[in-house]
Coordinates of C-alpha atoms and ligand atoms in Angstrom, one line a residue:
X1 CA 80.5 -29.8 19.3
X2 CA 77.0 -31.1 19.5
X3 CA 76.5 -31.0 23.1
X4 CA 73.5 -28.7 24.2
X5 CA 73.7 -30.0 27.8
X6 CA 77.1 -28.5 28.4
X7 CA 76.5 -25.3 26.6
X8 CA 73.6 -24.8 29.0
X9 CA 75.8 -24.9 32.0
X10 CA 73.6 -24.5 35.1
X11 CA 70.6 -23.0 33.3
X12 CA 67.5 -25.0 32.5
X13 CA 65.0 -23.8 29.7
X14 CA 61.8 -22.7 31.5
X15 CA 59.9 -24.1 28.4
X16 CA 60.5 -27.6 27.7
X17 CA 62.9 -28.1 24.7
X18 CA 61.6 -29.5 21.4
X19 CA 63.3 -32.6 20.6
X20 CA 62.9 -32.6 16.7
X21 CA 65.1 -35.7 16.4
X22 CA 64.1 -39.0 14.7
X23 CA 66.9 -41.0 16.1
X24 CA 69.2 -40.8 19.4
X25 CA 72.8 -41.8 19.8
X26 CA 74.1 -43.9 22.5
X27 CA 77.6 -44.3 23.9
X28 CA 77.9 -48.0 23.7
X29 CA 76.2 -51.3 23.7
X30 CA 75.7 -51.5 27.4
X31 CA 73.6 -48.4 27.3
X32 CA 71.5 -49.6 24.6
X33 CA 70.7 -52.7 26.6
X34 CA 69.9 -50.7 29.5
X35 CA 67.2 -48.8 27.6
X36 CA 66.0 -52.0 25.6
X37 CA 65.7 -53.8 29.0
X38 CA 63.7 -50.9 30.4
X39 CA 66.4 -50.7 33.1
X40 CA 67.2 -47.1 32.4
X41 CA 65.1 -44.3 30.8
X42 CA 66.0 -43.2 27.4
X43 CA 65.1 -43.1 23.5
X44 CA 66.3 -44.6 20.5
X45 CA 64.0 -44.1 17.6
X46 CA 61.1 -41.6 17.5
X47 CA 58.6 -43.9 16.2
X48 CA 59.0 -46.0 19.3
X49 CA 59.0 -43.0 21.7
X50 CA 60.4 -39.4 22.0
X51 CA 60.6 -37.0 24.9
X52 CA 58.0 -34.6 23.8
X53 CA 55.3 -37.4 23.4
X54 CA 56.4 -38.9 26.7
X55 CA 56.0 -35.5 28.5
X56 CA 52.7 -34.6 26.9
X57 CA 51.3 -38.0 27.8
X58 CA 52.4 -37.6 31.3
X59 CA 50.5 -34.4 31.7
X60 CA 47.4 -35.7 30.0
X61 CA 47.5 -38.8 32.2
X62 CA 47.2 -36.8 35.2
X63 CA 44.5 -34.7 33.9
X64 CA 42.5 -37.9 32.7
X65 CA 43.1 -39.7 36.2
X66 CA 45.0 -42.4 34.0
X67 CA 48.0 -44.5 35.0
X68 CA 49.2 -44.8 31.3
X69 CA 48.6 -42.6 28.4
X70 CA 50.1 -42.9 24.7
X71 CA 50.2 -40.2 22.1
X72 CA 49.4 -40.9 18.5
X73 CA 49.7 -39.1 15.3
X74 CA 45.9 -38.3 15.2
X75 CA 42.6 -39.2 17.1
X76 CA 42.0 -41.7 14.4
X77 CA 45.6 -43.3 15.0
X78 CA 44.7 -43.5 18.6
X79 CA 41.4 -45.3 18.0
X80 CA 43.3 -47.7 15.5
X81 CA 46.0 -48.2 18.2
X82 CA 43.6 -49.4 20.8
X83 CA 41.6 -51.5 18.5
X84 CA 44.7 -53.1 16.9
X85 CA 45.8 -53.8 20.4
X86 CA 42.7 -55.4 21.9
X87 CA 40.7 -57.0 19.0
X88 CA 41.3 -59.8 16.6
X89 CA 39.7 -61.9 14.0
X90 CA 36.5 -63.3 15.1
X91 CA 35.9 -60.6 17.8
X92 CA 33.0 -58.4 18.0
X93 CA 32.6 -54.8 18.9
X94 CA 29.3 -53.1 20.1
X95 CA 29.4 -49.2 19.1
X96 CA 27.1 -46.3 19.1
X97 CA 25.3 -45.4 16.2
X98 CA 26.2 -41.9 16.4
X99 CA 29.8 -41.9 16.2
X100 CA 32.4 -39.8 14.4
X101 CA 32.3 -40.5 10.7
X102 CA 35.6 -42.0 10.3
X103 CA 35.1 -44.1 13.5
X104 CA 32.0 -45.5 11.8
X105 CA 33.9 -46.3 8.8
X106 CA 36.8 -48.0 10.6
X107 CA 34.4 -50.3 12.5
X108 CA 31.6 -50.6 9.9
X109 CA 33.9 -51.2 6.7
X110 CA 37.7 -51.6 7.5
X111 CA 37.3 -54.0 10.4
X112 CA 35.1 -56.3 8.7
X113 CA 37.9 -56.8 6.2
X114 CA 39.9 -58.4 9.2
X115 CA 37.0 -60.4 10.3
X116 CA 35.9 -58.1 13.1
X117 CA 32.1 -57.6 13.2
X118 CA 30.6 -54.4 14.7
X119 CA 26.9 -53.9 16.0
X120 CA 25.7 -50.2 16.1
X121 CA 23.2 -49.4 18.7
X122 CA 21.7 -46.5 20.1
X123 CA 23.6 -46.2 23.3
X124 CA 21.2 -43.7 24.9
X125 CA 19.0 -46.7 25.1
X126 CA 20.5 -48.9 27.9
X127 CA 18.2 -51.8 27.0
X128 CA 19.7 -51.8 23.3
X129 CA 22.9 -52.0 24.7
X130 CA 22.1 -54.8 27.3
X131 CA 20.6 -56.8 24.3
X132 CA 23.6 -56.2 21.9
X133 CA 26.0 -57.3 24.8
X134 CA 24.0 -60.7 25.1
X135 CA 26.4 -62.0 22.4
X136 CA 30.0 -61.8 23.5
X137 CA 31.8 -58.5 22.6
X138 CA 35.3 -57.6 23.1
X139 CA 34.8 -53.8 23.0
X140 CA 31.9 -51.3 23.6
X141 CA 32.8 -48.1 22.0
X142 CA 31.0 -44.6 22.7
X143 CA 31.4 -40.9 22.5
X144 CA 30.7 -38.8 25.7
X145 CA 29.0 -36.2 23.7
X146 CA 28.0 -37.0 20.0
X147 CA 28.3 -35.0 16.7
X148 CA 26.5 -32.8 15.9
X149 CA 23.4 -33.0 18.3
X150 CA 25.4 -33.4 21.5
X151 CA 23.5 -36.5 22.7
X152 CA 25.3 -37.8 25.9
X153 CA 25.6 -41.4 27.0
X154 CA 25.3 -42.7 30.5
X155 CA 28.9 -43.7 31.0
X156 CA 28.8 -45.0 34.6
X157 CA 25.8 -47.2 33.6
X158 CA 27.5 -48.5 30.3
X159 CA 30.6 -49.2 32.3
X160 CA 28.6 -51.3 34.6
X161 CA 27.2 -53.4 31.8
X162 CA 30.4 -53.7 30.1
X163 CA 32.2 -54.7 33.3
X164 CA 29.5 -57.5 34.0
X165 CA 30.3 -59.0 30.4
X166 CA 34.0 -58.6 30.4
X167 CA 33.9 -56.1 27.7
X168 CA 36.3 -53.1 27.4
X169 CA 34.3 -49.7 27.4
X170 CA 36.3 -47.2 25.3
X171 CA 35.1 -43.6 25.5
X172 CA 36.0 -41.1 22.9
X173 CA 35.7 -37.8 25.1
X174 CA 36.8 -35.4 22.4
X175 CA 33.7 -33.1 22.7
X176 CA 33.8 -33.1 26.5
X177 CA 37.6 -32.9 27.2
X178 CA 39.0 -33.9 30.6
X179 CA 37.9 -30.5 31.8
X180 CA 34.1 -31.3 31.6
X181 CA 34.3 -35.1 32.4
X182 CA 36.8 -37.9 33.1
X183 CA 35.4 -41.2 31.7
X184 CA 38.0 -43.3 33.7
X185 CA 36.7 -42.0 37.0
X186 CA 33.2 -42.8 35.7
X187 CA 34.3 -46.6 35.1
X188 CA 35.4 -46.5 31.4
X189 CA 38.4 -48.9 30.6
X190 CA 40.0 -46.7 28.1
X191 CA 39.7 -42.9 27.1
X192 CA 40.5 -41.6 23.9
X193 CA 40.9 -37.8 22.9
X194 CA 41.5 -36.1 19.5
X195 CA 44.1 -33.7 20.6
X196 CA 43.5 -32.1 17.2
X197 CA 40.4 -30.2 18.8
X198 CA 40.1 -28.4 21.9
X199 CA 43.0 -29.9 23.9
X200 CA 45.5 -28.8 21.2
X201 CA 43.2 -25.8 21.1
X202 CA 44.6 -23.6 18.3
X203 CA 43.8 -25.5 15.1
X204 CA 47.5 -26.1 14.6
X205 CA 48.2 -29.7 15.6
X206 CA 47.0 -33.2 14.6
X207 CA 47.3 -35.7 17.5
X208 CA 45.3 -38.3 19.6
X209 CA 45.5 -39.7 22.9
X210 CA 44.6 -43.2 24.5
X211 CA 44.8 -43.7 28.2
X212 CA 43.7 -46.2 30.9
X213 CA 44.2 -47.6 34.3
X214 CA 46.4 -50.4 35.6
X215 CA 49.7 -51.6 33.8
X216 CA 50.0 -50.1 30.2
X217 CA 49.2 -53.0 27.9
X218 CA 52.4 -53.8 25.9
X219 CA 50.2 -54.3 22.8
X220 CA 49.3 -50.5 22.7
X221 CA 52.9 -49.4 22.5
X222 CA 53.6 -52.2 20.0
X223 CA 50.7 -51.3 17.9
X224 CA 51.8 -47.6 17.7
X225 CA 55.4 -48.6 16.7
X226 CA 54.5 -51.6 14.3
X227 CA 51.6 -50.0 12.6
X228 CA 53.3 -46.6 12.4
X229 CA 50.8 -44.4 14.5
X230 CA 53.3 -42.4 16.3
X231 CA 53.2 -38.6 16.8
X232 CA 55.6 -36.0 15.8
X233 CA 57.7 -34.1 18.2
X234 CA 56.7 -30.5 17.1
X235 CA 53.0 -31.1 17.3
X236 CA 53.4 -32.6 20.8
X237 CA 55.4 -29.5 21.8
X238 CA 52.4 -27.4 20.5
X239 CA 49.9 -29.5 22.2
X240 CA 51.7 -29.2 25.4
X241 CA 51.6 -25.4 25.0
X242 CA 47.6 -25.6 24.3
X243 CA 47.3 -27.8 27.3
X244 CA 48.5 -25.1 29.6
X245 CA 45.3 -22.9 28.9
X246 CA 43.0 -25.9 28.3
X247 CA 41.0 -25.3 31.6
X248 CA 40.9 -21.5 31.0
X249 CA 39.8 -21.9 27.2
X250 CA 37.1 -24.5 28.1
X251 CA 35.5 -22.4 31.1
X252 CA 35.5 -19.1 28.7
X253 CA 34.2 -21.1 25.7
X254 CA 31.6 -22.9 27.6
X255 CA 30.4 -19.6 29.2
X256 CA 30.3 -18.1 25.8
X257 CA 28.3 -21.1 24.4
X258 CA 25.7 -21.0 27.1
X259 CA 25.1 -17.2 26.4
X260 CA 25.0 -17.8 22.6
X261 CA 22.4 -20.7 23.0
X262 CA 20.2 -18.3 25.1
X263 CA 20.7 -15.5 22.7
X264 CA 20.1 -17.5 19.6
X265 CA 16.9 -18.9 21.0
X266 CA 15.6 -15.3 20.9
X267 CA 16.3 -14.8 17.3
X268 CA 13.4 -14.7 15.0
X269 CA 15.4 -16.5 12.0
X270 CA 16.3 -19.4 14.3
X271 CA 13.8 -22.5 14.6
X272 CA 15.8 -24.3 17.3
X273 CA 18.7 -24.5 19.2
X274 CA 20.6 -27.6 20.5
X275 CA 22.8 -27.4 23.7
X276 CA 23.1 -29.7 26.5
X277 CA 23.1 -26.8 28.9
X278 CA 19.4 -25.9 27.9
X279 CA 16.5 -27.7 29.7
X280 CA 14.9 -28.6 26.4
X281 CA 18.0 -30.8 25.3
X282 CA 17.2 -34.7 25.6
X283 CA 19.9 -35.1 27.8
X284 CA 20.1 -32.0 29.9
X285 CA 19.8 -34.1 33.1
X286 CA 22.5 -36.6 32.1
X287 CA 24.7 -33.5 31.2
X288 CA 24.1 -31.9 34.6
X289 CA 25.1 -35.3 36.2
X290 CA 28.2 -36.0 34.0
X291 CA 29.7 -32.6 33.2
X292 CA 31.1 -30.1 35.7
X293 CA 32.0 -26.6 35.2
X294 CA 30.0 -25.9 32.1
X295 CA 28.2 -27.8 29.2
X296 CA 30.9 -27.5 26.6
X297 CA 31.7 -25.3 23.7
X298 CA 29.8 -26.9 21.0
X299 CA 26.1 -25.9 20.0
X300 CA 23.9 -26.4 16.9
X301 CA 21.1 -24.0 15.8
X302 CA 18.6 -24.4 13.0
X303 CA 17.7 -21.8 10.5
X304 CA 14.1 -21.6 9.5
X305 CA 15.2 -21.0 5.7
X306 CA 17.0 -24.3 5.4
X307 CA 20.0 -24.3 3.0
X308 CA 19.3 -21.0 1.7
X309 CA 19.5 -19.5 5.2
X310 CA 22.7 -21.2 5.9
X311 CA 24.4 -19.8 2.6
X312 CA 23.0 -16.5 3.5
X313 CA 24.5 -16.7 7.0
X314 CA 28.0 -17.9 5.7
X315 CA 28.1 -15.2 3.2
X316 CA 27.2 -12.1 5.8
X317 CA 28.7 -13.4 8.9
X318 CA 32.2 -13.7 7.4
X319 CA 33.8 -13.3 10.6
X320 CA 32.7 -16.8 11.7
X321 CA 34.7 -18.9 9.3
X322 CA 33.3 -22.2 7.8
X323 CA 35.6 -24.8 9.0
X324 CA 34.6 -28.4 9.3
X325 CA 36.7 -29.2 12.6
X326 CA 36.3 -27.7 16.1
X327 CA 38.2 -26.5 19.1
X328 CA 40.1 -23.6 17.8
X329 CA 40.4 -20.4 19.8
X330 CA 38.1 -18.6 17.4
X331 CA 34.5 -19.3 16.8
X332 CA 34.0 -21.5 13.7
X333 CA 31.0 -23.0 11.9
X334 CA 30.3 -26.2 10.3
X335 CA 27.3 -27.7 8.3
X336 CA 26.7 -31.3 9.3
X337 CA 24.4 -32.0 6.3
X338 CA 27.1 -31.3 3.8
X339 CA 30.2 -32.2 5.8
X340 CA 30.3 -34.8 8.6
X341 CA 26.9 -36.3 7.4
X342 CA 27.2 -35.8 3.7
X343 CA 26.9 -39.5 2.8
X344 CA 24.4 -40.4 5.3
X345 CA 21.1 -40.7 3.3
X346 CA 18.5 -37.7 3.4
X347 CA 15.8 -39.9 5.2
X348 CA 18.4 -40.9 7.9
X349 CA 19.6 -37.5 8.2
X350 CA 16.0 -36.4 8.8
X351 CA 15.4 -39.2 11.3
X352 CA 18.5 -38.0 13.3
X353 CA 17.3 -34.4 13.3
X354 CA 20.2 -33.0 11.1
X355 CA 18.2 -30.7 8.7
X356 CA 19.6 -28.6 5.8
X357 CA 19.2 -25.5 7.9
X358 CA 21.5 -27.2 10.9
X359 CA 24.5 -25.1 11.6
X360 CA 27.0 -26.3 14.2
X361 CA 29.1 -23.9 16.1
X362 CA 32.5 -24.5 17.8
X363 CA 32.4 -21.5 20.2
X364 CA 35.6 -19.9 20.8
X365 CA 37.2 -17.7 23.6
X366 CA 36.4 -14.4 21.9
X367 CA 34.6 -11.7 23.8
X368 CA 31.0 -12.6 23.8
X369 CA 29.7 -9.2 22.3
X370 CA 32.0 -9.8 19.3
X371 CA 30.7 -13.1 18.6
X372 CA 27.0 -12.0 18.8
X373 CA 27.8 -8.9 16.5
X374 CA 29.1 -11.1 13.9
X375 CA 26.4 -13.7 14.3
X376 CA 23.7 -11.0 14.0
X377 CA 25.0 -10.1 10.5
X378 CA 24.1 -13.6 9.4
X379 CA 20.6 -13.6 10.9
X380 CA 19.1 -10.5 9.2
Ligands
PLP401 C1 38.1 -35.2 15.2 C2 37.5 -36.4 16.0 C3 38.2 -37.7 15.8 C4 39.3 -37.9 15.0 O1 40.4 -37.2 15.3 P1 41.5 -36.8 14.3 O2 42.5 -35.9 15.3 O3 41.1 -36.0 13.2 O4 42.0 -37.9 13.7 C5 37.7 -38.7 16.6 N1 36.6 -38.5 17.3 C6 35.9 -37.4 17.4 C7 34.7 -37.2 18.3 C8 36.3 -36.2 16.6 O5 35.6 -34.9 16.8

């Protein structure tokens, strides 16, 4: 009755099937034992593992140059999983002071409740990191490219500092993607990606990845299962479809972003453009060293008219939706001052260079002329 294998006969679906099942049946206890003892492949309960996550993880492991990879229900679930697997009460974390807002909250507020302290430092300044690591630290956590000003960190240099101190370097590579750089090949111990962004790539999944080299730490799979950080099969199925075009999309979107950065730099309404591919970006040399095949699809530009200019831009350039995320196929905009950095004090925002007129663009894969035409409406 319920036997899809026999009804397929000799045929195999070209596209991997979606196994939208939360649980699996087994013929007898011996089969159960073989799976539980890892003597045979198989699945029992989807929170512990399911075929769509397994297959997506295998593909991403290859792309990242990882020996192991685990899919989690979101990027934050992935960060939580690796932290829960590696850190305990009394431990210390050193983290970049330019992290994704929720990551900063996780380290700065949540983990302190469990007796884990985090020191936030400017990771563009290697001397600050060296000083912070003079006290024992379990984890050094950075992002390849920061939000929104796209500051890069010197991953190989940080990896060396971390290794010398027996500290695990975890790199959130979401803004760069493994197409532009592979942190594990640069010496990081663990790579993390929010698959919700460019890798899923179509604005329709919420997933995360952690991966590394060597043996898969048992604590990671345990953390995912026990703390309930697992993925759902349909999102994994969609992400696998997104992955098939990731290199094409990143190449097209990066080329669009580079051309738009040039074009925006010539617009009278624009005060400045922030893009790592531009020689005036503070990390341009580092970006040339660490990234290949482009400088990414993210860019920022500042309007001379501040908040009023942003409102006018949003009302006129309606083809560039306001959407405080990134990595969809279409070009979208966000306003860091009122979204990601809303609760950062105005003084601190100014110090970081996040003005009221700053717009962040997630550049898509549309034809360049179409994006420019739409943008021009907002810049009048
Ligand atoms: C979005 C994002 C995350 C969190 O990922 P979710 O999938 O939204 O949980 C973490 N880091 C960076 C850099 C991100 O952009």
